[in-house]
CSV table of C-alpha atoms in Angstrom, one decimal:
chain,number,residue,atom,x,y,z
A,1,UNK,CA,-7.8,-6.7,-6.4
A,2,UNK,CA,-4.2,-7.1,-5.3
A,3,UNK,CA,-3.1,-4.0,-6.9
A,4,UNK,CA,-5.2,-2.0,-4.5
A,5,UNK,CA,-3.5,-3.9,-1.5
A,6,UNK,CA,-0.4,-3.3,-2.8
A,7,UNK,CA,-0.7,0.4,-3.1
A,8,UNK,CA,-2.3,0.7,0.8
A,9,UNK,CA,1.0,-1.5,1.6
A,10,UNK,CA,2.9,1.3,-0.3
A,11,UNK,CA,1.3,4.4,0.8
A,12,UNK,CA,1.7,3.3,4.7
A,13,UNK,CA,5.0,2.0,4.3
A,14,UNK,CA,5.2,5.7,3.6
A,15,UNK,CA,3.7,6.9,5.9
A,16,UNK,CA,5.1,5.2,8.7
């Protein structure tokens, strides 16, 4: 399940 790595990678890029 990459994609669902890639979208925590995302959201705490975001977030940080």
């Amino acid at each position: 399940a990459a994609e669902e790595w890639k979208y925590v990678a995302m959201v705490m890029d975001h977030i940080l």
